Short mmCIF file of C-alpha atoms and ligand atoms in Angstrom, two decimals:
data_model
loop_
_atom_site.label_atom_id
_atom_site.label_comp_id
_atom_site.label_asym_id
_atom_site.label_seq_id
_atom_site.Cartn_x
_atom_site.Cartn_y
_atom_site.Cartn_z
CA MET S 149 -0.24 -195.63 180.11
CA THR S 150 -3.12 -194.18 182.03
CA ASP S 151 -6.61 -193.34 180.78
CA ASP S 152 -6.51 -189.97 182.48
CA LEU S 153 -5.98 -187.83 179.38
CA PRO S 154 -3.84 -185.02 180.91
CA ALA S 155 -1.68 -187.63 182.64
CA ARG S 156 -1.37 -189.49 179.37
CA ALA S 157 -0.01 -186.30 177.76
CA ALA S 158 2.65 -186.13 180.46
CA ASP S 159 3.59 -189.79 179.87
CA LEU S 160 3.76 -189.29 176.11
CA ASP S 161 5.94 -186.18 176.52
CA ALA S 162 8.26 -188.01 178.89
CA ALA S 163 8.69 -190.83 176.36
CA ASP S 164 9.01 -188.54 173.32
CA PRO S 165 12.44 -188.84 171.65
CA LEU S 166 11.84 -185.57 169.78
CA ALA S 167 10.78 -183.53 172.83
CA GLY S 168 14.04 -181.57 172.92
CA TYR S 169 13.42 -180.00 169.51
CA ARG S 170 10.71 -177.72 170.93
CA GLU S 171 13.38 -175.63 172.62
CA ARG S 172 14.77 -174.67 169.23
CA PHE S 173 11.67 -172.63 168.38
CA ILE S 174 11.04 -168.97 169.19
CA THR S 175 8.50 -169.15 172.00
CA PRO S 176 6.31 -166.21 172.99
CA PRO S 177 5.01 -165.91 176.59
CA ALA S 178 2.19 -168.34 177.50
CA ALA S 179 -0.26 -165.44 177.83
CA GLU S 180 0.23 -164.88 174.11
CA LEU S 181 0.56 -168.46 172.96
CA LEU S 182 -0.71 -171.31 175.09
CA SER S 183 -1.27 -173.92 172.41
CA TYR S 184 -0.33 -173.67 168.72
CA LEU S 185 -2.36 -176.17 166.74
CA ASP S 186 -1.94 -174.70 163.28
CA GLY S 187 1.35 -176.15 162.03
CA ASN S 188 -0.56 -177.28 158.97
CA SER S 189 -1.08 -173.66 157.99
CA LEU S 190 2.03 -171.79 159.12
CA GLY S 191 5.00 -173.39 160.87
CA ARG S 192 6.78 -171.62 163.72
CA PRO S 193 10.21 -170.00 163.35
CA LEU S 194 13.39 -171.43 164.83
CA GLU S 195 15.87 -169.41 166.86
CA ALA S 196 18.42 -170.57 164.29
CA THR S 197 16.29 -169.00 161.55
CA ALA S 198 16.56 -165.58 163.14
CA ARG S 199 20.33 -166.00 163.45
CA LEU S 200 20.74 -167.24 159.87
CA VAL S 201 18.61 -164.47 158.39
CA ASP S 202 20.51 -161.85 160.38
CA ALA S 203 23.86 -163.32 159.33
CA PHE S 204 22.75 -163.52 155.71
CA ILE S 205 21.75 -159.84 155.70
CA ARG S 206 24.91 -158.62 157.44
CA GLU S 207 27.52 -160.90 155.88
CA GLN S 208 26.25 -162.15 152.53
CA TRP S 209 23.88 -159.45 151.30
CA GLY S 210 25.59 -156.58 153.18
CA GLY S 211 29.14 -157.84 152.75
CA ARG S 212 29.24 -159.54 149.40
CA LEU S 213 26.51 -157.59 147.62
CA ILE S 214 26.24 -158.46 143.94
CA ARG S 215 29.23 -160.82 144.16
CA GLY S 216 26.94 -163.19 146.08
CA TRP S 217 25.27 -164.28 142.87
CA ASP S 218 28.53 -165.71 141.51
CA GLU S 219 29.53 -167.04 144.92
CA GLY S 220 26.57 -169.39 145.25
CA TRP S 221 23.16 -167.71 145.19
CA LEU S 222 22.53 -168.68 141.58
CA GLU S 223 22.83 -172.34 142.57
CA TRP S 224 20.63 -172.14 145.69
CA PRO S 225 17.34 -173.03 143.98
CA LEU S 226 18.94 -176.28 142.83
CA THR S 227 21.19 -177.13 145.78
CA LEU S 228 18.45 -176.41 148.31
CA GLY S 229 16.01 -178.34 146.13
CA ASP S 230 18.35 -181.35 146.16
CA ARG S 231 18.65 -181.10 149.94
CA LEU S 232 14.89 -180.96 150.39
CA GLY S 233 14.55 -183.87 147.97
CA SER S 234 16.95 -185.95 150.02
CA VAL S 235 15.70 -185.01 153.53
CA ALA S 236 11.94 -185.09 152.95
CA LEU S 237 10.84 -186.10 149.46
CA GLY S 238 12.67 -189.28 148.44
CA ALA S 239 13.97 -187.52 145.34
CA ALA S 240 17.44 -188.12 143.89
CA PRO S 241 19.41 -184.96 143.01
CA GLY S 242 18.63 -182.89 139.93
CA GLN S 243 14.84 -183.15 140.09
CA THR S 244 13.73 -180.58 142.70
CA VAL S 245 13.89 -176.81 142.51
CA ILE S 246 12.91 -174.02 144.96
CA GLY S 247 11.17 -170.85 143.79
CA ASP S 248 7.88 -169.12 142.96
CA SER S 249 4.69 -169.96 144.86
CA THR S 250 2.87 -173.29 144.83
CA THR S 251 0.20 -171.71 142.65
CA VAL S 252 2.67 -170.53 140.01
CA LEU S 253 4.49 -173.86 140.02
CA ILE S 254 1.22 -175.76 139.56
CA TYR S 255 0.62 -173.61 136.49
CA LYS S 256 4.10 -174.12 135.08
CA LEU S 257 4.13 -177.88 135.57
CA ALA S 258 0.53 -178.62 134.61
CA ARG S 259 0.77 -176.51 131.43
CA ALA S 260 3.99 -178.28 130.51
CA ALA S 261 2.37 -181.66 131.18
CA VAL S 262 -0.79 -181.17 129.13
CA ASP S 263 1.23 -179.77 126.22
CA ALA S 264 3.46 -182.84 126.34
CA ARG S 265 0.37 -185.07 125.98
CA SER S 266 -1.36 -182.85 123.44
CA GLY S 267 -3.26 -185.68 121.73
CA ARG S 268 -5.19 -186.18 124.98
CA ARG S 269 -8.05 -183.84 125.84
CA THR S 270 -8.94 -184.32 129.52
CA VAL S 271 -7.45 -183.60 132.94
CA VAL S 272 -8.66 -185.44 136.06
CA LEU S 273 -8.97 -183.71 139.44
CA ASP S 274 -11.20 -183.90 142.51
CA THR S 275 -13.87 -181.55 143.79
CA ASP S 276 -12.30 -181.14 147.23
CA ASN S 277 -8.75 -180.34 146.21
CA PHE S 278 -7.39 -177.02 147.48
CA PRO S 279 -8.96 -174.11 145.58
CA THR S 280 -5.75 -172.91 143.94
CA ASP S 281 -5.17 -176.33 142.34
CA ARG S 282 -8.70 -176.33 140.90
CA TYR S 283 -8.61 -172.72 139.76
CA VAL S 284 -5.27 -173.09 137.98
CA LEU S 285 -6.47 -176.19 136.13
CA GLU S 286 -9.69 -174.41 135.15
CA GLY S 287 -7.54 -171.68 133.61
CA ILE S 288 -5.30 -174.14 131.77
CA ALA S 289 -8.32 -176.04 130.47
CA ALA S 290 -9.75 -172.79 129.08
CA GLU S 291 -6.39 -171.86 127.55
CA ARG S 292 -5.83 -175.21 125.93
CA GLY S 293 -9.40 -176.28 125.10
CA LEU S 294 -9.30 -179.23 127.52
CA ARG S 295 -12.12 -180.85 129.48
CA LEU S 296 -11.87 -181.22 133.26
CA VAL S 297 -13.07 -184.56 134.64
CA TRP S 298 -14.10 -184.10 138.27
CA ILE S 299 -14.04 -186.89 140.85
CA GLU S 300 -16.59 -186.13 143.61
CA THR S 301 -14.70 -186.65 146.85
CA ASP S 302 -16.23 -186.95 150.28
CA PRO S 303 -14.98 -183.84 152.17
CA ALA S 304 -14.50 -186.03 155.26
CA ALA S 305 -12.37 -188.57 153.34
CA GLY S 306 -10.33 -188.36 150.13
CA ILE S 307 -9.26 -189.76 146.81
CA THR S 308 -8.91 -193.53 146.23
CA PRO S 309 -7.31 -195.62 143.46
CA GLU S 310 -10.75 -197.07 142.64
CA GLN S 311 -12.22 -193.61 142.01
CA VAL S 312 -9.30 -192.76 139.74
CA ALA S 313 -9.59 -196.07 137.85
CA ASP S 314 -13.24 -195.25 137.09
CA VAL S 315 -12.41 -192.08 135.18
CA VAL S 316 -8.95 -192.28 133.57
CA ASP S 317 -8.72 -193.46 129.96
CA ASP S 318 -6.66 -192.96 126.82
CA ASP S 319 -7.86 -189.37 126.62
CA THR S 320 -6.43 -188.38 130.04
CA ALA S 321 -3.38 -186.13 129.77
CA LEU S 322 -2.85 -185.48 133.48
CA VAL S 323 -4.22 -186.24 136.93
CA LEU S 324 -3.66 -183.82 139.84
CA PHE S 325 -4.42 -184.63 143.47
CA SER S 326 -3.18 -183.69 146.96
CA HIS S 327 -1.17 -186.22 148.96
CA VAL S 328 -2.84 -185.06 152.19
CA ALA S 329 -6.30 -183.52 151.67
CA TYR S 330 -6.27 -180.00 153.10
CA ARG S 331 -9.73 -180.34 154.61
CA SER S 332 -10.02 -183.87 155.99
CA GLY S 333 -6.35 -184.79 156.40
CA TRP S 334 -6.88 -187.91 154.22
CA LEU S 335 -3.58 -189.46 153.10
CA ALA S 336 -3.81 -190.66 149.52
CA ASP S 337 -2.04 -193.80 148.30
CA ILE S 338 0.22 -192.11 145.75
CA ALA S 339 1.89 -195.29 144.47
CA ALA S 340 -1.40 -197.09 143.83
CA ILE S 341 -3.03 -194.07 142.18
CA ASN S 342 0.03 -193.54 139.99
CA ARG S 343 -0.13 -197.16 138.82
CA VAL S 344 -3.75 -196.68 137.77
CA ALA S 345 -3.09 -193.36 135.99
CA HIS S 346 0.07 -194.60 134.30
CA ALA S 347 -1.72 -197.71 133.01
CA ALA S 348 -4.00 -195.29 131.14
CA GLY S 349 -0.95 -193.39 129.82
CA ALA S 350 -1.60 -190.22 131.88
CA LEU S 351 1.01 -188.11 133.67
CA THR S 352 0.64 -187.73 137.45
CA MET S 353 1.06 -184.60 139.52
CA TRP S 354 0.86 -184.32 143.31
CA ASP S 355 0.39 -181.36 145.65
CA LEU S 356 2.55 -182.07 148.71
CA CYS S 357 1.77 -178.91 150.71
CA HIS S 358 0.39 -180.85 153.67
CA SER S 359 2.85 -183.72 153.61
CA ALA S 360 6.29 -182.17 153.01
CA GLY S 361 8.10 -182.26 156.35
CA SER S 362 5.33 -184.20 158.08
CA VAL S 363 4.64 -187.42 156.17
CA PRO S 364 7.49 -189.33 154.48
CA VAL S 365 7.30 -189.03 150.70
CA GLU S 366 9.08 -191.28 148.18
CA LEU S 367 8.69 -189.45 144.87
CA ASP S 368 11.20 -191.53 142.91
CA GLU S 369 10.03 -194.87 144.27
CA TRP S 370 6.32 -194.09 143.82
CA GLY S 371 6.77 -193.14 140.17
CA VAL S 372 5.56 -189.55 140.58
CA ASP S 373 5.97 -187.50 137.39
CA LEU S 374 5.48 -184.00 138.79
CA ALA S 375 4.98 -182.55 142.26
CA VAL S 376 4.71 -179.19 143.99
CA GLY S 377 4.46 -178.05 147.58
CA CYS S 378 4.93 -175.10 149.89
CA THR S 379 7.62 -174.67 152.54
CA TYR S 380 5.71 -172.50 155.03
CA LYS S 381 3.76 -175.27 156.80
CA TYR S 382 5.72 -178.21 158.25
CA LEU S 383 8.97 -176.90 156.74
CA ASN S 384 8.78 -173.65 158.76
CA GLY S 385 9.97 -171.49 155.86
CA GLY S 386 7.94 -168.44 156.96
CA PRO S 387 4.90 -166.63 155.57
CA GLY S 388 5.00 -166.64 151.77
CA ALA S 389 8.21 -168.72 151.66
CA PRO S 390 9.07 -170.04 148.18
CA ALA S 391 7.60 -173.34 147.07
CA PHE S 392 9.26 -176.38 145.49
CA ALA S 393 8.68 -178.30 142.28
CA TYR S 394 9.77 -181.82 141.35
CA LEU S 395 10.05 -182.97 137.76
CA ARG S 396 11.06 -186.58 137.15
CA ARG S 397 14.42 -186.74 135.38
CA GLU S 398 13.15 -188.75 132.39
CA LEU S 399 10.60 -186.02 131.59
CA GLN S 400 12.93 -183.06 131.82
CA SER S 401 13.90 -182.93 128.15
CA GLU S 402 10.30 -183.47 127.04
CA LEU S 403 8.32 -180.98 129.17
CA ARG S 404 8.57 -177.24 128.46
CA GLN S 405 7.24 -174.89 131.12
CA PRO S 406 5.47 -171.80 129.74
CA ILE S 407 7.05 -168.88 131.66
CA GLN S 408 10.23 -168.47 129.66
CA GLY S 409 12.37 -166.10 131.72
CA TRP S 410 16.04 -165.37 131.62
CA MET S 411 16.89 -167.46 134.68
CA GLY S 412 15.66 -170.61 132.96
CA HIS S 413 17.75 -169.87 129.87
CA ARG S 414 20.65 -172.08 128.83
CA ALA S 415 23.01 -169.12 129.29
CA ALA S 416 21.25 -166.41 131.33
CA PHE S 417 24.08 -163.89 131.21
CA GLU S 418 24.65 -164.06 127.46
CA MET S 419 21.40 -162.08 127.13
CA GLY S 420 20.88 -163.65 123.71
CA PRO S 421 18.09 -162.94 121.21
CA GLY S 422 15.83 -165.98 121.67
CA TYR S 423 14.84 -168.32 124.52
CA GLU S 424 16.69 -171.61 124.77
CA PRO S 425 15.85 -173.62 127.91
CA ALA S 426 18.57 -174.75 130.26
CA THR S 427 19.09 -178.47 130.45
CA GLY S 428 17.66 -180.27 133.47
CA ILE S 429 15.64 -178.89 136.35
CA ARG S 430 17.00 -175.33 135.97
CA ALA S 431 14.60 -174.85 133.06
CA LEU S 432 11.79 -174.59 135.64
CA LEU S 433 13.16 -171.22 136.81
CA SER S 434 11.80 -168.02 135.31
CA GLY S 435 13.00 -164.84 137.02
CA THR S 436 15.43 -163.91 139.81
CA PRO S 437 15.11 -166.50 142.60
CA PRO S 438 13.93 -165.30 146.07
CA ILE S 439 17.27 -165.94 147.77
CA LEU S 440 16.59 -164.09 151.05
CA ALA S 441 13.33 -165.99 151.48
CA MET S 442 15.15 -169.33 151.12
CA VAL S 443 17.32 -168.79 154.22
CA PRO S 444 14.75 -170.08 156.80
CA LEU S 445 14.32 -173.32 154.87
CA GLN S 446 18.00 -174.07 155.37
CA ALA S 447 17.66 -173.86 159.15
CA ASN S 448 14.68 -176.16 159.08
CA LEU S 449 16.29 -178.75 156.82
CA ASP S 450 19.26 -178.94 159.19
CA MET S 451 16.83 -179.78 162.00
CA LEU S 452 14.67 -182.15 159.98
CA GLU S 453 17.71 -184.08 158.79
CA MET S 454 18.84 -184.51 162.38
CA ALA S 455 15.40 -185.55 163.67
CA GLY S 456 14.64 -187.80 160.67
CA ILE S 457 11.35 -187.76 158.79
CA ALA S 458 10.46 -191.27 160.03
CA ALA S 459 10.64 -190.14 163.66
CA VAL S 460 8.62 -187.03 162.79
CA ARG S 461 5.90 -189.19 161.26
CA ALA S 462 5.90 -191.56 164.26
CA LYS S 463 5.31 -188.62 166.62
CA SER S 464 2.74 -187.09 164.27
CA LEU S 465 0.67 -190.29 164.44
CA LEU S 466 0.86 -190.30 168.24
CA LEU S 467 -0.20 -186.63 168.32
CA THR S 468 -3.16 -187.08 165.97
CA GLY S 469 -4.13 -190.29 167.80
CA TYR S 470 -4.16 -188.32 171.04
CA VAL S 471 -6.28 -185.58 169.42
CA LEU S 472 -8.77 -188.25 168.31
CA ASP S 473 -9.01 -189.62 171.85
CA LEU S 474 -9.55 -186.14 173.30
CA ALA S 475 -12.18 -185.46 170.64
CA ASP S 476 -14.03 -188.69 171.42
CA GLU S 477 -13.92 -188.40 175.19
CA TRP S 478 -14.10 -184.67 175.81
CA LEU S 479 -15.70 -183.02 172.79
CA ALA S 480 -18.13 -185.55 171.30
CA PRO S 481 -20.60 -184.97 174.19
CA TYR S 482 -20.90 -181.37 172.92
CA GLY S 483 -21.77 -182.45 169.38
CA VAL S 484 -18.23 -182.34 167.97
CA ALA S 485 -17.57 -184.92 165.24
CA VAL S 486 -14.32 -186.11 163.69
CA ALA S 487 -14.49 -185.26 159.98
CA GLY S 488 -11.56 -187.24 158.64
CA PRO S 489 -9.89 -190.64 158.58
CA ARG S 490 -9.17 -192.50 161.79
CA GLU S 491 -6.92 -195.29 160.48
CA PRO S 492 -3.24 -194.37 160.94
CA SER S 493 -2.37 -195.42 157.38
CA ARG S 494 -4.87 -192.91 155.96
CA ARG S 495 -4.12 -190.06 158.39
CA GLY S 496 -2.02 -187.06 157.40
CA GLY S 497 -0.70 -184.56 159.94
CA HIS S 498 -3.95 -182.94 161.09
CA VAL S 499 -7.37 -183.88 162.45
CA THR S 500 -10.49 -182.02 161.41
CA LEU S 501 -13.30 -181.53 163.90
CA ARG S 502 -16.75 -180.38 162.93
CA ARG S 503 -19.64 -178.78 164.75
CA ASP S 504 -22.28 -176.23 163.80
CA GLY S 505 -21.26 -172.76 164.90
CA PHE S 506 -17.55 -173.54 165.40
CA LYS S 507 -16.76 -170.16 163.85
CA GLU S 508 -17.93 -168.37 167.01
CA PHE S 509 -15.34 -170.25 169.06
CA LEU S 510 -12.39 -168.99 167.06
CA GLU S 511 -12.14 -165.54 168.65
CA PRO S 512 -12.35 -166.73 172.29
CA LEU S 513 -9.83 -169.48 171.48
CA TRP S 514 -7.39 -166.94 170.05
CA ASP S 515 -8.00 -164.65 173.05
CA SER S 516 -6.92 -167.54 175.28
CA GLY S 517 -3.76 -168.14 173.23
CA VAL S 518 -5.12 -171.31 171.60
CA ILE S 519 -4.64 -171.28 167.83
CA PRO S 520 -6.25 -173.96 165.72
CA ASP S 521 -7.26 -173.45 162.09
CA TYR S 522 -10.80 -172.70 160.99
CA ARG S 523 -12.16 -173.90 157.65
CA ARG S 524 -15.58 -172.89 156.41
CA PRO S 525 -18.30 -173.77 157.04
CA ASP S 526 -17.85 -175.49 160.42
CA GLY S 527 -14.44 -177.17 160.61
CA LEU S 528 -11.62 -176.73 163.10
CA ARG S 529 -8.37 -178.24 161.92
CA ILE S 530 -6.01 -179.39 164.67
CA GLY S 531 -2.53 -179.58 163.15
CA PRO S 532 0.15 -180.24 165.80
CA ALA S 533 3.56 -179.94 164.10
CA PRO S 534 5.63 -182.77 165.63
CA LEU S 535 8.89 -180.88 166.16
CA SER S 536 7.34 -177.85 167.84
CA THR S 537 4.33 -179.29 169.71
CA SER S 538 4.10 -181.25 172.95
CA PHE S 539 1.26 -183.52 173.98
CA ALA S 540 0.64 -181.26 177.00
CA GLU S 541 0.18 -178.33 174.61
CA VAL S 542 -2.46 -180.26 172.65
CA CYS S 543 -4.16 -181.14 175.93
CA GLN S 544 -4.15 -177.50 177.09
CA GLY S 545 -5.61 -176.30 173.79
CA LEU S 546 -8.45 -178.81 173.76
CA THR S 547 -9.11 -178.20 177.46
CA VAL S 548 -9.85 -174.57 176.61
CA LEU S 549 -12.08 -175.66 173.72
CA ARG S 550 -13.99 -178.00 176.03
CA GLU S 551 -14.47 -175.21 178.57
CA LEU S 552 -15.85 -172.92 175.85
CA LEU S 553 -18.22 -175.64 174.68
CA GLU S 554 -19.43 -176.13 178.23
CA LYS S 555 -19.93 -172.38 178.68
CA SER S 556 -21.91 -172.15 175.45
CA ARG S 557 -24.31 -174.78 176.78
CA ARG S 558 -25.30 -172.74 179.81
C1 LIG O 403 -2.94 -178.12 149.30
C2 LIG O 403 -2.53 -176.69 149.10
N1 LIG O 403 -2.13 -176.27 147.89
C3 LIG O 403 -1.76 -174.99 147.68
C4 LIG O 403 -1.79 -174.06 148.71
C5 LIG O 403 -1.44 -172.62 148.54
O1 LIG O 403 -0.66 -172.29 147.46
P1 LIG O 403 0.17 -170.92 147.52
O2 LIG O 403 1.34 -171.17 148.42
O3 LIG O 403 0.52 -170.62 146.12
O4 LIG O 403 -0.71 -169.87 148.12
C6 LIG O 403 -2.20 -174.47 149.99
C7 LIG O 403 -2.23 -173.48 151.09
O5 LIG O 403 -2.61 -173.70 152.20
C8 LIG O 403 -2.59 -175.80 150.18
O6 LIG O 403 -3.00 -176.22 151.39
#
């Protein structure tokens, strides 16, 4: 491999076993999209997604109409959940369900968890978790008279087992953290943190928004109790696509989620007088599942299964490693710093760069067809989704950023 960075991109692309997958994505003209570096915010659509959605509308919705519910739709939240569990989450069947948004599922699961440990009065979380996670827990704490115990995390790093060990005790009902920190890209050691929390008797919940479809997850093996995540980032489910929830089998008869709707009832169509939860994971459902919005996820799971999550992770590490090299060699001279972990074992799927005034670069970057992600106050997140991004594309995007930095100097 050469040290010439553009040439290195060409070498890496030539050696990339996943390179062919890029052709499966809908690709706008280069004038509109030169370099998409925001797979960690919204994944790109597949050509197959457009075909599947069209076929669903014409054949299933248009053709079968209400009969579709009896012919399979009612099972989709569970069957698709099982598929996602097997392809990307290391979850055996019967523990994963698709529906609602991540926010709503955090509420359902966390409320169920704290009620199941009602003798315990605290919930542990960290100051740099994604806002929705923090806000939902603030609401639950107010509802249930619980105290939130905050771990101060470094925004350029993330949560460690030692930090968790310092605060959990026999009063902790639940801990909630993100597997990959949305800001820094820090990859938490779920298994080690679970061991610490479980030793104190607490339940563990993980937000997998930034890892599902990018970083291999082993929910069963790591002893995770509850997990949630979205499907619109690395799972390419589309804007506002339904989220997923995982509830460990052994807890399913114990935990009761609070939004008791007819679809989570033991016998939805009996329309009976009182609520009786379904057995198993179905009890996490509330209202009518968003069937149409689940169609894109199917197309993506077909692709992810074929590519294999291990190969996706291997390419992701090469991509983020390449971003780090470009940042060090090309951008550091302009005052750009890497604000996240460098070690591969602690790196999620994106790299965060920081520099005062980065906000002003966003518009000219977009005008040039380069789309990274901006996070206040001064962070640019570079999130190259492995199945849709080439090394040359990363190189082109950061070339434009370097040119803008040089221009701003003059
Ligand atoms: C870690 C994390 N949790 C939750 C969310 C969003 O939740 P929702 O899909 O309910 O908007 C995001 C969105 O980017 C996120 O990054």
